[in-house]
Amino acid sequence: MPRKIIIDTDPGQDDAIAILLALASPDELDVLGVTTVAGNIPLALTSRNARVVCELAGKPEVTIFAGCDKPMTRDLLTAEYIHGKTGLDGADLPEPAMPLQDKHGVDFIIDTLRAEPAGMVTLCTLGPMTNVGTAFHRAPDIVEKVAEVVIMGGAYFEVGNVTPAAEFNIYVDPEAADIVLKSGCSIVMQSLDITHKALILPSRLADFRSIGTPVGDAVAGWLDFFERYDMEKYGAEGGPLHDPTVIAYLLKPELFTGRHINVEIETQSQLTLGMTVADWWRVTDRKPNVTFMGTIDADGFYALLIERLARL
Ligand code: RIB
Ligand code: CA
């Protein structure tokens, strides 16, 4: 029985690859819908890009719902400097023909969780958690219905990528992240501590190119563009690949190890706003609320990606 998921996303090249990985795995994952959020680029573009990706996957039947166009309480911060003007720079793809659904993304999350039996729907957040935080705030009754929230966000040993203390998805909407982490849901966090151990090495980039399909070509083009900023910044031989680690966890959890610990979000300090304060060494008596992943089998992760994307 495939696992029912909602993908909440701000595509973004790495989000796009995560969506492709999910759509390439229908035996394991039933994508109930995709909800878009403002993050890497504004909402109009993330909502366009989500449709571009679903059409590239040959899945125009996927239902896509535009969500929040700005964080819950703060101004939007975007990242065109990484993702380019379109958010999917690196591959030339046609404007989407498939429609957006009329329903707001937050309403889709609420309605779906209310309609499905408890414990059947997993939320995968690949961008700022504005939609999920807003849904939980507006409809607290849905929290206990959620099977699991699998988050790309945060950092501990790896520290921040948008400030010295904070990772982008959390920093853009720390209040939303705080609501989700305090919700009582079962949470898995794929932070920079994981994604920075899964670099897009030249050999891995070549593997995507060698798939030899429109999907493989688009993915190689996206990665080539997307990793430049981080390679320059970190001086590594490849950039980190973030969002597909969320879907990979659902497909092959054995690729990862982590600890069930307390993780809380800084929402007050200017200096460390958006920091995920992870009690990795359990030095406090704060209640564990997150399975915070610490290791990834990077070769296994890329092998899974190549094998699945070649199916599309
Ligand atoms: O910090 C990495 C995260 O920010 C990824 O989700 C990337 O897509 C951007 O949204
Ligand atoms: Ca993202």
Short mmCIF file of C-alpha atoms and ligand atoms in Angstrom, two decimals:
data_model
loop_
_atom_site.label_atom_id
_atom_site.label_comp_id
_atom_site.label_asym_id
_atom_site.label_seq_id
_atom_site.Cartn_x
_atom_site.Cartn_y
_atom_site.Cartn_z
CA MET A 1 0.00 0.00 0.00
CA PRO A 2 1.73 3.24 -1.09
CA ARG A 3 2.32 5.85 1.63
CA LYS A 4 0.09 8.92 1.20
CA ILE A 5 2.08 12.14 1.13
CA ILE A 6 1.63 15.87 0.57
CA ILE A 7 4.72 17.64 -0.77
CA ASP A 8 5.01 21.26 0.40
CA THR A 9 7.62 22.98 -1.69
CA ASP A 10 9.33 26.12 -3.06
CA PRO A 11 10.86 24.77 -6.30
CA GLY A 12 13.90 25.44 -6.60
CA GLN A 13 16.07 22.94 -8.47
CA ASP A 14 16.57 20.65 -5.49
CA ASP A 15 12.84 20.68 -4.68
CA ALA A 16 12.22 19.76 -8.33
CA ILE A 17 14.43 16.69 -8.06
CA ALA A 18 12.66 15.66 -4.85
CA ILE A 19 9.28 15.93 -6.62
CA LEU A 20 10.60 13.86 -9.55
CA LEU A 21 11.90 11.20 -7.13
CA ALA A 22 8.49 10.96 -5.48
CA LEU A 23 6.60 10.80 -8.79
CA ALA A 24 9.01 8.09 -10.00
CA SER A 25 8.07 5.90 -7.03
CA PRO A 26 4.31 5.25 -7.30
CA ASP A 27 4.57 1.78 -5.72
CA GLU A 28 5.82 3.34 -2.49
CA LEU A 29 4.40 6.89 -2.55
CA ASP A 30 0.92 8.20 -3.36
CA VAL A 31 1.32 11.97 -3.89
CA LEU A 32 -2.10 13.28 -2.78
CA GLY A 33 -1.09 16.79 -3.83
CA VAL A 34 1.65 19.38 -4.03
CA THR A 35 1.30 22.64 -2.11
CA THR A 36 3.55 25.53 -3.08
CA VAL A 37 4.95 28.20 -0.80
CA ALA A 38 6.99 31.39 -1.22
CA GLY A 39 10.63 30.76 -0.43
CA ASN A 40 13.45 30.37 -2.92
CA ILE A 41 11.44 32.64 -5.23
CA PRO A 42 7.98 34.23 -4.94
CA LEU A 43 4.80 32.11 -4.87
CA ALA A 44 3.78 32.77 -8.49
CA LEU A 45 7.07 31.23 -9.62
CA THR A 46 7.09 28.30 -7.20
CA SER A 47 3.54 27.54 -8.36
CA ARG A 48 4.62 27.71 -12.01
CA ASN A 49 7.71 25.61 -11.36
CA ALA A 50 5.83 22.84 -9.55
CA ARG A 51 3.68 22.42 -12.67
CA VAL A 52 6.72 22.51 -14.97
CA VAL A 53 8.24 19.67 -12.96
CA CYS A 54 5.08 17.52 -12.90
CA GLU A 55 4.72 17.91 -16.68
CA LEU A 56 8.42 17.02 -17.14
CA ALA A 57 7.66 13.86 -15.13
CA GLY A 58 4.76 13.13 -17.49
CA LYS A 59 2.29 13.51 -14.59
CA PRO A 60 0.02 16.46 -15.49
CA GLU A 61 -2.71 14.87 -13.36
CA VAL A 62 -0.93 15.82 -10.12
CA THR A 63 -3.03 18.34 -8.17
CA ILE A 64 -1.06 21.48 -7.29
CA PHE A 65 -2.32 24.09 -4.82
CA ALA A 66 -0.75 27.53 -4.34
CA GLY A 67 -0.27 28.29 -0.65
CA CYS A 68 1.08 31.26 1.30
CA ASP A 69 2.83 34.08 -0.53
CA LYS A 70 4.77 35.27 2.52
CA PRO A 71 5.90 34.02 5.95
CA MET A 72 3.37 34.00 8.82
CA THR A 73 4.59 37.21 10.46
CA ARG A 74 7.67 38.38 8.57
CA ASP A 75 8.59 39.74 5.16
CA LEU A 76 9.60 37.23 2.51
CA LEU A 77 13.28 36.54 1.89
CA THR A 78 14.08 34.83 -1.43
CA ALA A 79 17.18 33.16 -2.87
CA GLU A 80 17.41 34.00 -6.57
CA TYR A 81 21.16 34.28 -6.01
CA ILE A 82 21.19 30.48 -5.73
CA HIS A 83 18.26 29.32 -7.86
CA GLY A 84 18.31 31.99 -10.58
CA LYS A 85 15.56 34.33 -11.73
CA THR A 86 13.12 31.54 -12.64
CA GLY A 87 14.02 29.32 -9.72
CA LEU A 88 14.68 26.51 -12.20
CA ASP A 89 17.59 28.01 -14.09
CA GLY A 90 19.82 25.44 -15.77
CA ALA A 91 17.22 23.78 -17.97
CA ASP A 92 14.94 25.26 -20.62
CA LEU A 93 11.46 23.84 -20.12
CA PRO A 94 8.12 24.92 -21.63
CA GLU A 95 5.53 26.98 -19.77
CA PRO A 96 3.12 24.59 -18.02
CA ALA A 97 -0.26 23.77 -19.56
CA MET A 98 -1.68 22.01 -16.50
CA PRO A 99 -3.78 24.21 -14.20
CA LEU A 100 -3.33 25.20 -10.57
CA GLN A 101 -6.18 24.02 -8.34
CA ASP A 102 -8.53 26.75 -7.07
CA LYS A 103 -8.26 25.68 -3.44
CA HIS A 104 -5.59 27.38 -1.30
CA GLY A 105 -2.71 25.12 -0.30
CA VAL A 106 -3.41 25.57 3.42
CA ASP A 107 -7.05 24.55 2.89
CA PHE A 108 -5.90 21.50 0.92
CA ILE A 109 -3.65 20.42 3.81
CA ILE A 110 -6.47 20.92 6.36
CA ASP A 111 -9.19 19.28 4.24
CA THR A 112 -7.00 16.30 3.30
CA LEU A 113 -5.95 15.58 6.88
CA ARG A 114 -9.58 15.87 8.05
CA ALA A 115 -10.78 13.54 5.28
CA GLU A 116 -8.12 10.84 5.61
CA PRO A 117 -7.97 8.36 8.51
CA ALA A 118 -5.56 9.34 11.30
CA GLY A 119 -1.96 8.35 10.75
CA MET A 120 -2.31 7.93 6.98
CA VAL A 121 -0.87 11.19 5.61
CA THR A 122 2.79 12.25 5.77
CA LEU A 123 3.71 15.91 5.22
CA CYS A 124 7.00 16.52 3.37
CA THR A 125 8.19 20.12 3.77
CA LEU A 126 10.90 21.19 1.32
CA GLY A 127 10.72 24.96 1.90
CA PRO A 128 9.73 27.43 4.61
CA MET A 129 7.04 25.79 6.75
CA THR A 130 4.54 28.64 6.31
CA ASN A 131 1.74 26.47 4.85
CA VAL A 132 1.99 23.73 7.47
CA GLY A 133 2.46 26.18 10.35
CA THR A 134 -0.59 28.14 9.18
CA ALA A 135 -2.65 24.94 8.79
CA PHE A 136 -1.75 23.75 12.31
CA HIS A 137 -2.49 27.21 13.74
CA ARG A 138 -5.84 27.50 11.95
CA ALA A 139 -6.96 23.88 12.48
CA PRO A 140 -5.28 22.36 15.56
CA ASP A 141 -7.53 19.29 15.21
CA ILE A 142 -5.49 18.08 12.22
CA VAL A 143 -2.22 17.76 14.17
CA GLU A 144 -3.11 14.38 15.68
CA LYS A 145 -4.15 13.12 12.21
CA VAL A 146 -0.63 13.55 10.77
CA ALA A 147 1.42 10.37 10.37
CA GLU A 148 4.77 12.17 10.23
CA VAL A 149 6.31 15.46 9.13
CA VAL A 150 9.57 14.99 7.23
CA ILE A 151 11.39 18.30 7.03
CA MET A 152 14.29 19.58 5.01
CA GLY A 153 15.60 22.31 7.25
CA GLY A 154 17.83 23.31 10.09
CA ALA A 155 21.43 22.60 10.94
CA TYR A 156 23.50 21.85 14.00
CA PHE A 157 27.11 20.79 13.42
CA GLU A 158 26.97 22.24 9.92
CA VAL A 159 25.72 25.63 11.24
CA GLY A 160 23.74 28.03 9.06
CA ASN A 161 23.77 28.70 5.32
CA VAL A 162 21.86 31.98 5.21
CA THR A 163 23.21 33.43 8.48
CA PRO A 164 26.02 32.07 10.65
CA ALA A 165 23.32 30.41 12.79
CA ALA A 166 20.35 29.58 10.56
CA GLU A 167 19.41 27.41 7.56
CA PHE A 168 17.28 29.11 4.88
CA ASN A 169 13.95 27.23 5.22
CA ILE A 170 13.82 27.87 8.96
CA TYR A 171 15.19 31.41 8.77
CA VAL A 172 12.54 32.55 6.27
CA ASP A 173 9.71 31.54 8.61
CA PRO A 174 10.94 30.70 12.12
CA GLU A 175 7.47 31.15 13.65
CA ALA A 176 6.02 28.50 11.33
CA ALA A 177 8.88 26.13 12.12
CA ASP A 178 8.33 26.75 15.83
CA ILE A 179 4.63 25.81 15.54
CA VAL A 180 5.47 22.59 13.71
CA LEU A 181 8.28 21.52 16.06
CA LYS A 182 6.08 22.20 19.12
CA SER A 183 3.01 20.52 17.59
CA GLY A 184 3.58 17.07 19.07
CA CYS A 185 3.70 15.48 15.60
CA SER A 186 6.22 12.77 14.81
CA ILE A 187 9.01 14.71 13.06
CA VAL A 188 12.08 13.72 11.04
CA MET A 189 14.55 16.50 10.26
CA GLN A 190 16.94 16.28 7.30
CA SER A 191 19.20 19.22 8.10
CA LEU A 192 22.36 20.60 6.51
CA ASP A 193 24.16 18.06 8.73
CA ILE A 194 22.83 15.49 6.26
CA THR A 195 22.71 17.39 2.99
CA HIS A 196 26.29 18.62 3.24
CA LYS A 197 27.36 14.96 3.33
CA ALA A 198 25.64 14.32 -0.03
CA LEU A 199 27.64 16.50 -2.40
CA ILE A 200 26.95 16.64 -6.12
CA LEU A 201 30.38 15.30 -7.06
CA PRO A 202 31.43 15.49 -10.73
CA SER A 203 31.02 11.70 -11.04
CA ARG A 204 27.47 11.94 -9.71
CA LEU A 205 26.63 14.82 -12.04
CA ALA A 206 27.96 12.72 -14.93
CA ASP A 207 25.68 9.85 -13.85
CA PHE A 208 22.63 12.11 -14.16
CA ARG A 209 23.75 13.22 -17.62
CA SER A 210 24.23 9.61 -18.67
CA ILE A 211 20.58 8.78 -18.00
CA GLY A 212 20.04 10.25 -21.48
CA THR A 213 16.40 11.28 -21.09
CA PRO A 214 14.71 14.72 -20.91
CA VAL A 215 14.44 14.20 -17.12
CA GLY A 216 18.11 13.27 -16.81
CA ASP A 217 19.17 16.20 -18.96
CA ALA A 218 17.03 18.67 -16.97
CA VAL A 219 18.33 17.35 -13.64
CA ALA A 220 21.95 17.58 -14.80
CA GLY A 221 21.36 21.13 -16.04
CA TRP A 222 19.67 22.16 -12.81
CA LEU A 223 22.40 20.66 -10.63
CA ASP A 224 25.14 22.21 -12.70
CA PHE A 225 23.56 25.65 -12.20
CA PHE A 226 22.35 25.17 -8.60
CA GLU A 227 25.62 23.93 -7.11
CA ARG A 228 27.82 26.76 -8.40
CA TYR A 229 27.05 29.17 -5.53
CA ASP A 230 27.73 26.57 -2.83
CA MET A 231 30.88 25.23 -4.51
CA GLU A 232 32.23 28.76 -4.59
CA LYS A 233 31.18 29.40 -0.98
CA TYR A 234 32.40 26.13 0.56
CA GLY A 235 35.26 25.42 -1.83
CA ALA A 236 34.03 21.86 -2.13
CA GLU A 237 34.11 19.71 -5.28
CA GLY A 238 30.33 19.71 -5.36
CA GLY A 239 27.36 21.46 -3.84
CA PRO A 240 25.05 19.85 -1.24
CA LEU A 241 21.77 18.33 -2.49
CA HIS A 242 19.07 19.17 0.03
CA ASP A 243 15.41 18.38 -0.65
CA PRO A 244 15.59 14.89 -2.24
CA THR A 245 16.87 13.57 1.12
CA VAL A 246 13.29 13.98 2.43
CA ILE A 247 11.83 11.66 -0.21
CA ALA A 248 14.81 9.31 0.00
CA TYR A 249 14.06 8.86 3.72
CA LEU A 250 10.54 7.71 2.85
CA LEU A 251 11.82 5.30 0.20
CA LYS A 252 14.93 3.95 1.98
CA PRO A 253 15.11 5.07 5.63
CA GLU A 254 18.06 2.71 6.08
CA LEU A 255 20.18 5.25 4.18
CA PHE A 256 20.09 7.46 7.28
CA THR A 257 20.84 7.32 11.00
CA GLY A 258 19.93 9.87 13.62
CA ARG A 259 18.87 10.53 17.18
CA HIS A 260 15.51 11.34 18.79
CA ILE A 261 16.37 14.58 20.54
CA ASN A 262 15.00 17.96 21.50
CA VAL A 263 15.16 20.61 18.78
CA GLU A 264 13.82 24.10 19.33
CA ILE A 265 13.73 27.19 17.12
CA GLU A 266 15.16 30.59 18.01
CA THR A 267 12.41 33.11 17.19
CA GLN A 268 13.50 36.14 19.25
CA SER A 269 17.23 36.86 18.87
CA GLN A 270 18.35 38.95 15.92
CA LEU A 271 21.78 37.35 16.10
CA THR A 272 20.62 33.71 15.98
CA LEU A 273 17.07 33.99 14.54
CA GLY A 274 15.98 30.73 12.91
CA MET A 275 18.65 28.61 14.59
CA THR A 276 17.63 24.99 15.23
CA VAL A 277 18.95 24.44 18.74
CA ALA A 278 19.48 20.67 18.63
CA ASP A 279 20.28 18.97 21.95
CA TRP A 280 22.40 16.35 20.17
CA TRP A 281 24.37 15.52 23.35
CA ARG A 282 21.22 15.53 25.50
CA VAL A 283 22.65 18.06 27.93
CA THR A 284 19.18 19.35 28.86
CA ASP A 285 16.03 17.69 30.15
CA ARG A 286 14.00 19.19 27.28
CA LYS A 287 11.59 16.65 25.81
CA PRO A 288 12.77 14.93 22.61
CA ASN A 289 10.50 15.99 19.70
CA VAL A 290 12.53 15.35 16.53
CA THR A 291 14.40 12.46 14.93
CA PHE A 292 17.38 14.55 13.86
CA MET A 293 19.37 12.70 11.21
CA GLY A 294 23.16 12.68 11.47
CA THR A 295 24.49 10.32 8.78
CA ILE A 296 23.63 9.46 5.18
CA ASP A 297 24.85 6.71 2.88
CA ALA A 298 25.60 9.22 0.11
CA ASP A 299 26.46 6.62 -2.53
CA GLY A 300 23.24 4.76 -1.76
CA PHE A 301 21.29 8.04 -1.93
CA TYR A 302 22.63 8.91 -5.38
CA ALA A 303 22.17 5.33 -6.62
CA LEU A 304 18.50 5.54 -5.58
CA LEU A 305 18.11 8.90 -7.35
CA ILE A 306 19.68 7.67 -10.61
CA GLU A 307 17.70 4.42 -10.61
CA ARG A 308 14.36 6.14 -9.97
CA LEU A 309 14.81 9.19 -12.22
CA ALA A 310 15.74 6.86 -15.09
CA ARG A 311 12.21 5.45 -14.83
CA LEU A 312 10.58 8.76 -15.86
O1 RIB B 1 18.74 25.53 2.83
C1 RIB B 1 18.35 24.66 1.79
C2 RIB B 1 16.88 24.78 1.52
O2 RIB B 1 16.57 26.10 1.11
C3 RIB B 1 16.41 23.88 0.36
O3 RIB B 1 15.08 23.49 0.59
C4 RIB B 1 16.45 24.80 -0.83
O4 RIB B 1 15.49 24.44 -1.84
C5 RIB B 1 16.05 26.10 -0.21
O5 RIB B 1 14.62 26.12 -0.14
CA CA B 2 13.34 23.94 -1.06
#
